Amino acid sequence: MATYFLFLSLHVLGACIWVGGHLVLATRILPRALRERRASVVSDFEQAYERIGLPALAVQVATGLWLAHRALGGWSGWLAANPPARVIQLKLLLLAATVALAIHAKLRVIPRLRDDNLPVLGAHIVGVTTLGVLFTLAGASLRFGGYPLFTP
Ligand code: HEM
């Protein structure tokens, strides 16, 4: 019980940092950078944020996998078609999409970032933020057995 409490608390704390940070970036920092046409507004924020944001995402994945194993058991549970298993499968898809966007941004977009191509990075930021909000909705639905995202 104590481990469950600890891992769930770390998972919620990680969600606050990951989704909260991206909401600030997408709704406050990015619009200002676009208005002023200054890519450095975003890169300065990202440089400061990634020190806490990336460890938070790593904590999300580690605690999430542990919580999912606790909820679903072995492989047959993870591959089942019931609503809680569907939510976990959705979370794994969201994770794959988040990692793909992050790798693309890091390797292809950020090295070529200039004031005039900032909207390309902006699209990535909006994408990762939207995925983060969907992660949160999916996580909260697990308390309701997967409802309202999936029904038996
Ligand atoms: C950025 C990524 C993620 C975010 C923002 C996130 C967010 C959340 C939130 C807000 C909850 C609700 C906690 C509560 O009921 O109080 C939750 C629960 C949960 N999440 Fe995540 N999550 C993320 C990644 C993952 C991953 C990768 C997995 C595993 C595949 C996962 C598995 C779970 C499970 C199993 C629960 C239910 C815990 C329980 O009530 O026992 N999460 N998540």
CSV table of C-alpha atoms and ligand atoms in Angstrom, one decimal:
chain,number,residue,atom,x,y,z
A,1,MET,CA,0.0,0.0,0.0
A,2,ALA,CA,2.8,2.4,0.9
A,3,THR,CA,4.6,1.7,-2.4
A,4,TYR,CA,1.3,2.3,-4.3
A,5,PHE,CA,0.8,5.6,-2.5
A,6,LEU,CA,4.4,6.6,-3.3
A,7,PHE,CA,4.3,5.7,-7.0
A,8,LEU,CA,0.8,7.2,-7.5
A,9,SER,CA,2.0,10.5,-5.8
A,10,LEU,CA,5.1,10.6,-8.0
A,11,HIS,CA,3.0,9.9,-11.0
A,12,VAL,CA,0.6,12.8,-10.2
A,13,LEU,CA,3.6,15.1,-9.3
A,14,GLY,CA,5.3,14.2,-12.7
A,15,ALA,CA,2.0,15.0,-14.5
A,16,CYS,CA,1.9,18.4,-12.8
A,17,ILE,CA,5.4,19.2,-14.0
A,18,TRP,CA,5.1,17.8,-17.5
A,19,VAL,CA,1.6,19.0,-18.4
A,20,GLY,CA,1.8,22.2,-16.4
A,21,GLY,CA,5.2,23.2,-17.9
A,22,HIS,CA,3.9,22.5,-21.4
A,23,LEU,CA,0.7,24.5,-20.9
A,24,VAL,CA,2.8,27.5,-19.7
A,25,LEU,CA,5.0,27.1,-22.8
A,26,ALA,CA,2.1,26.7,-25.2
A,27,THR,CA,-0.1,29.4,-23.9
A,28,ARG,CA,2.3,32.1,-22.5
A,29,ILE,CA,5.8,31.7,-23.8
A,30,LEU,CA,5.1,30.5,-27.4
A,31,PRO,CA,2.6,33.3,-28.3
A,32,ARG,CA,5.1,35.9,-27.0
A,33,ALA,CA,7.9,34.4,-29.1
A,34,LEU,CA,5.7,34.4,-32.2
A,35,ARG,CA,4.5,37.9,-31.6
A,36,GLU,CA,8.1,39.2,-31.1
A,37,ARG,CA,9.5,36.8,-33.8
A,38,ARG,CA,12.2,35.7,-31.4
A,39,ALA,CA,13.0,32.0,-31.2
A,40,SER,CA,15.3,32.7,-28.2
A,41,VAL,CA,12.2,33.3,-26.0
A,42,VAL,CA,11.3,29.6,-26.5
A,43,SER,CA,14.8,28.2,-26.4
A,44,ASP,CA,15.6,30.1,-23.1
A,45,PHE,CA,12.5,28.6,-21.5
A,46,GLU,CA,13.2,25.1,-22.9
A,47,GLN,CA,16.8,25.2,-21.6
A,48,ALA,CA,15.6,26.0,-18.1
A,49,TYR,CA,12.5,23.7,-18.2
A,50,GLU,CA,14.1,20.5,-19.7
A,51,ARG,CA,16.2,20.0,-16.6
A,52,ILE,CA,13.0,19.3,-14.7
A,53,GLY,CA,10.7,18.3,-17.6
A,54,LEU,CA,12.6,15.4,-19.0
A,55,PRO,CA,13.2,13.7,-15.5
A,56,ALA,CA,9.4,14.3,-14.9
A,57,LEU,CA,8.6,12.4,-18.1
A,58,ALA,CA,11.0,9.6,-17.2
A,59,VAL,CA,9.2,9.3,-13.8
A,60,GLN,CA,5.8,9.3,-15.5
A,61,VAL,CA,6.9,6.3,-17.7
A,62,ALA,CA,8.5,4.3,-14.9
A,63,THR,CA,5.7,4.9,-12.3
A,64,GLY,CA,3.0,4.5,-15.1
A,65,LEU,CA,4.4,1.1,-16.1
A,66,TRP,CA,4.4,0.0,-12.5
A,67,LEU,CA,0.9,1.3,-11.9
A,68,ALA,CA,-0.3,-0.4,-15.1
A,69,HIS,CA,1.3,-3.7,-14.1
A,70,ARG,CA,-0.4,-3.4,-10.7
A,71,ALA,CA,-3.8,-2.8,-12.3
A,72,LEU,CA,-3.6,-5.3,-15.2
A,73,GLY,CA,-1.1,-8.0,-14.2
A,74,GLY,CA,0.8,-9.9,-16.9
A,75,TRP,CA,0.8,-9.5,-20.7
A,76,SER,CA,-2.6,-11.0,-21.3
A,77,GLY,CA,-4.1,-8.3,-19.1
A,78,TRP,CA,-2.3,-5.6,-21.0
A,79,LEU,CA,-3.5,-6.9,-24.4
A,80,ALA,CA,-7.2,-7.4,-23.2
A,81,ALA,CA,-10.1,-5.5,-24.7
A,82,ASN,CA,-11.7,-4.3,-21.4
A,83,PRO,CA,-11.9,-0.5,-20.8
A,84,PRO,CA,-9.0,-0.2,-18.3
A,85,ALA,CA,-6.7,-2.1,-20.6
A,86,ARG,CA,-7.9,0.1,-23.5
A,87,VAL,CA,-6.9,3.2,-21.5
A,88,ILE,CA,-3.4,1.8,-20.8
A,89,GLN,CA,-3.1,0.9,-24.5
A,90,LEU,CA,-4.1,4.5,-25.4
A,91,LYS,CA,-1.5,5.8,-22.9
A,92,LEU,CA,1.2,3.8,-24.6
A,93,LEU,CA,0.2,5.2,-28.0
A,94,LEU,CA,0.2,8.7,-26.6
A,95,LEU,CA,3.7,8.0,-25.2
A,96,ALA,CA,4.9,6.8,-28.6
A,97,ALA,CA,3.6,9.9,-30.3
A,98,THR,CA,5.1,12.2,-27.6
A,99,VAL,CA,8.6,10.5,-27.9
A,100,ALA,CA,8.4,10.7,-31.8
A,101,LEU,CA,7.5,14.4,-31.7
A,102,ALA,CA,10.2,15.1,-29.1
A,103,ILE,CA,12.9,13.2,-31.1
A,104,HIS,CA,11.9,14.9,-34.3
A,105,ALA,CA,12.1,18.4,-32.6
A,106,LYS,CA,15.4,17.7,-31.0
A,107,LEU,CA,17.2,16.2,-34.0
A,108,ARG,CA,15.5,18.0,-37.0
A,109,VAL,CA,13.8,21.2,-35.8
A,110,ILE,CA,15.8,22.7,-32.9
A,111,PRO,CA,19.2,22.5,-34.7
A,112,ARG,CA,17.8,24.6,-37.6
A,113,LEU,CA,15.7,26.9,-35.4
A,114,ARG,CA,15.6,30.5,-36.6
A,115,ASP,CA,13.3,33.4,-35.9
A,116,ASP,CA,11.5,32.9,-39.2
A,117,ASN,CA,10.8,29.1,-38.8
A,118,LEU,CA,9.6,29.2,-35.2
A,119,PRO,CA,6.0,28.2,-36.2
A,120,VAL,CA,7.4,24.7,-37.0
A,121,LEU,CA,8.6,24.3,-33.4
A,122,GLY,CA,5.3,25.9,-32.3
A,123,ALA,CA,3.4,23.1,-34.0
A,124,HIS,CA,5.5,20.5,-32.1
A,125,ILE,CA,4.9,22.3,-28.8
A,126,VAL,CA,1.1,22.5,-29.3
A,127,GLY,CA,1.2,18.7,-30.3
A,128,VAL,CA,3.1,17.6,-27.2
A,129,THR,CA,0.9,19.8,-24.9
A,130,THR,CA,-2.3,18.3,-26.5
A,131,LEU,CA,-0.9,14.8,-25.9
A,132,GLY,CA,-0.1,15.8,-22.3
A,133,VAL,CA,-3.7,16.9,-21.7
A,134,LEU,CA,-5.0,13.7,-23.3
A,135,PHE,CA,-2.6,11.7,-21.0
A,136,THR,CA,-4.2,13.4,-18.0
A,137,LEU,CA,-7.8,12.7,-19.1
A,138,ALA,CA,-6.9,9.1,-19.8
A,139,GLY,CA,-5.2,8.8,-16.4
A,140,ALA,CA,-8.2,10.3,-14.5
A,141,SER,CA,-10.6,8.0,-16.4
A,142,LEU,CA,-8.9,4.9,-14.8
A,143,ARG,CA,-10.5,5.8,-11.5
A,144,PHE,CA,-13.8,5.2,-13.3
A,145,GLY,CA,-12.8,2.0,-14.9
A,146,GLY,CA,-12.0,3.7,-18.2
A,147,TYR,CA,-15.3,5.6,-18.4
A,148,PRO,CA,-16.1,8.0,-20.2
A,149,LEU,CA,-13.3,7.2,-22.8
A,150,PHE,CA,-14.2,3.5,-23.0
A,151,THR,CA,-17.4,1.7,-22.0
A,152,PRO,CA,-17.9,-2.1,-21.7
B,1,HEM,C1,3.0,12.5,-19.4
B,1,HEM,C2,2.6,11.3,-19.2
B,1,HEM,C3,1.5,10.9,-18.3
B,1,HEM,C4,0.6,11.8,-17.6
B,1,HEM,C5,0.5,13.3,-17.7
B,1,HEM,C6,-0.3,10.9,-16.8
B,1,HEM,C7,-1.3,11.4,-15.9
B,1,HEM,C8,-2.0,10.6,-15.1
B,1,HEM,C9,-3.0,11.1,-14.2
B,1,HEM,C10,-3.4,12.6,-14.0
B,1,HEM,C11,-3.5,10.0,-13.5
B,1,HEM,C12,-4.7,10.0,-12.5
B,1,HEM,C13,-4.1,9.8,-11.1
B,1,HEM,C14,-5.2,9.7,-10.1
B,1,HEM,O1,-6.2,8.9,-10.3
B,1,HEM,O2,-5.2,10.5,-9.1
B,1,HEM,C15,-2.9,8.8,-14.0
B,1,HEM,C16,-3.1,7.6,-13.6
B,1,HEM,C17,-2.5,6.4,-14.2
B,1,HEM,N1,-1.6,6.4,-15.2
B,1,HEM,FE1,-0.7,8.0,-16.1
B,1,HEM,N2,0.1,9.6,-17.0
B,1,HEM,C18,1.1,9.6,-17.9
B,1,HEM,C19,1.8,8.5,-18.4
B,1,HEM,C20,1.4,7.2,-18.1
B,1,HEM,C21,2.0,6.0,-18.7
B,1,HEM,C22,3.2,6.0,-19.7
B,1,HEM,C23,1.4,4.9,-18.1
B,1,HEM,C24,1.6,3.5,-18.4
B,1,HEM,C25,1.4,2.9,-19.6
B,1,HEM,C26,0.4,5.4,-17.2
B,1,HEM,C27,-0.4,4.6,-16.4
B,1,HEM,C28,-1.3,5.1,-15.5
B,1,HEM,C29,-2.1,4.2,-14.6
B,1,HEM,C30,-2.1,2.7,-14.6
B,1,HEM,C31,-2.9,5.1,-13.8
B,1,HEM,C32,-3.9,4.7,-12.7
B,1,HEM,C33,-3.2,4.6,-11.3
B,1,HEM,C34,-4.2,4.1,-10.3
B,1,HEM,O3,-5.2,4.8,-10.0
B,1,HEM,O4,-3.9,3.1,-9.7
B,1,HEM,N3,0.5,6.8,-17.2
B,1,HEM,N4,-1.9,9.2,-15.0
